[in-house]
Short mmCIF file of C-alpha atoms in Angstrom, two decimals:
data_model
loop_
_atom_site.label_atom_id
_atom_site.label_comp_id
_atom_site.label_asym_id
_atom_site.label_seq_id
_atom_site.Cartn_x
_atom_site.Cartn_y
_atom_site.Cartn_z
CA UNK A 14 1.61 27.54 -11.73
CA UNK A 15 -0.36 28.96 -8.80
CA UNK A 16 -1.36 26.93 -5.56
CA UNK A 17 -3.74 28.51 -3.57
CA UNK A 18 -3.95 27.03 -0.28
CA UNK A 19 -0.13 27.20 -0.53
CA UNK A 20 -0.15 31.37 -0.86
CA UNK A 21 2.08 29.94 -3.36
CA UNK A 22 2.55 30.95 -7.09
CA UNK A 23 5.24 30.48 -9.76
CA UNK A 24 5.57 32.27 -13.26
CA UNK A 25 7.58 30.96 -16.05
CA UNK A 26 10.29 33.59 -17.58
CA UNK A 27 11.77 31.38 -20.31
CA UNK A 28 10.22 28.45 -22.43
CA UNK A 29 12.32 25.92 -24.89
CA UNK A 30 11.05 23.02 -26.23
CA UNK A 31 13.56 20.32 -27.41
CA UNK A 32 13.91 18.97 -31.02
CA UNK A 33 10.73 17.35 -31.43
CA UNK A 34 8.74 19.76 -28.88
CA UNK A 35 6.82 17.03 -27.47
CA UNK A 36 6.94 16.51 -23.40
CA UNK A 37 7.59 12.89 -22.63
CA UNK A 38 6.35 11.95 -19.17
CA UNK A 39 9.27 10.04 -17.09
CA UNK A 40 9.10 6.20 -17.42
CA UNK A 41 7.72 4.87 -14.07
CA UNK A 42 8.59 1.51 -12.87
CA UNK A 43 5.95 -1.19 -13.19
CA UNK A 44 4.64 -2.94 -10.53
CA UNK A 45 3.62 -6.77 -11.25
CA UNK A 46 3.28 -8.40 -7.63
CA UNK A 47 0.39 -8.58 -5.78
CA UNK A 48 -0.18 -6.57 -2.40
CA UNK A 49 -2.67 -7.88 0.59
CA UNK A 50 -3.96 -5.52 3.16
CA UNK A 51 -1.29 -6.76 5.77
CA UNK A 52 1.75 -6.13 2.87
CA UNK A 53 0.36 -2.50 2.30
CA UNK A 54 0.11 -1.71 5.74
CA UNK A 55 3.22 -3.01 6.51
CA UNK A 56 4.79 -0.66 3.34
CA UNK A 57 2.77 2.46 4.57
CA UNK A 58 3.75 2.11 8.11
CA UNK A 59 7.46 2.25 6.71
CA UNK A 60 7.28 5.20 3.96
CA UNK A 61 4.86 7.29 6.56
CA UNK A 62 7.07 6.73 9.45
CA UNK A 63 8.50 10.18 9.61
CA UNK A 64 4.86 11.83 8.86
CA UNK A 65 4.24 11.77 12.22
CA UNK A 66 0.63 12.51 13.57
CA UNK A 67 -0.07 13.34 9.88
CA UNK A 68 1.57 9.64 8.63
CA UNK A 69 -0.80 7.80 11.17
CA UNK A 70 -3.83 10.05 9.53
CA UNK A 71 -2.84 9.26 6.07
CA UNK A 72 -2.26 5.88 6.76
CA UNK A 73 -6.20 5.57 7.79
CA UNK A 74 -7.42 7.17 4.63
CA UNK A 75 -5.44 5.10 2.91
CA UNK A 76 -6.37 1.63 4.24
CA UNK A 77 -10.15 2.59 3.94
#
């Protein structure tokens, strides 16, 4: 895997596969409730907290 803007780049030595050989993605948790603009705010401005000046720029592009 090779990220660019990272100077970054990772080569695999060693593949297995398990008994069926298929990848499964991970189960993700499903969200049901309904968010307004205040409630999403409100959870950015918690999870971006320790972003800093980066969080507060995220947060805008976000809330768009």
């Amino acid at each position: 895997m090779a990220l660019p803007h990272e100077n970054v780049t990772w080569f695999a030595t060693k593949v297995e596969l398990g008994e069926s050989g298929a990848i499964k993605a991970p189960e993700t948790p499903k969200r049901t409730e309904q968010m307004d603009r205040a409630g999403l705010e409100k959870y950015l401005q918690e999870n971006l907290k320790n972003w800093g000046d980066l969080g507060m720029e995220a947060m805008k592009a976000f809330l768009l």
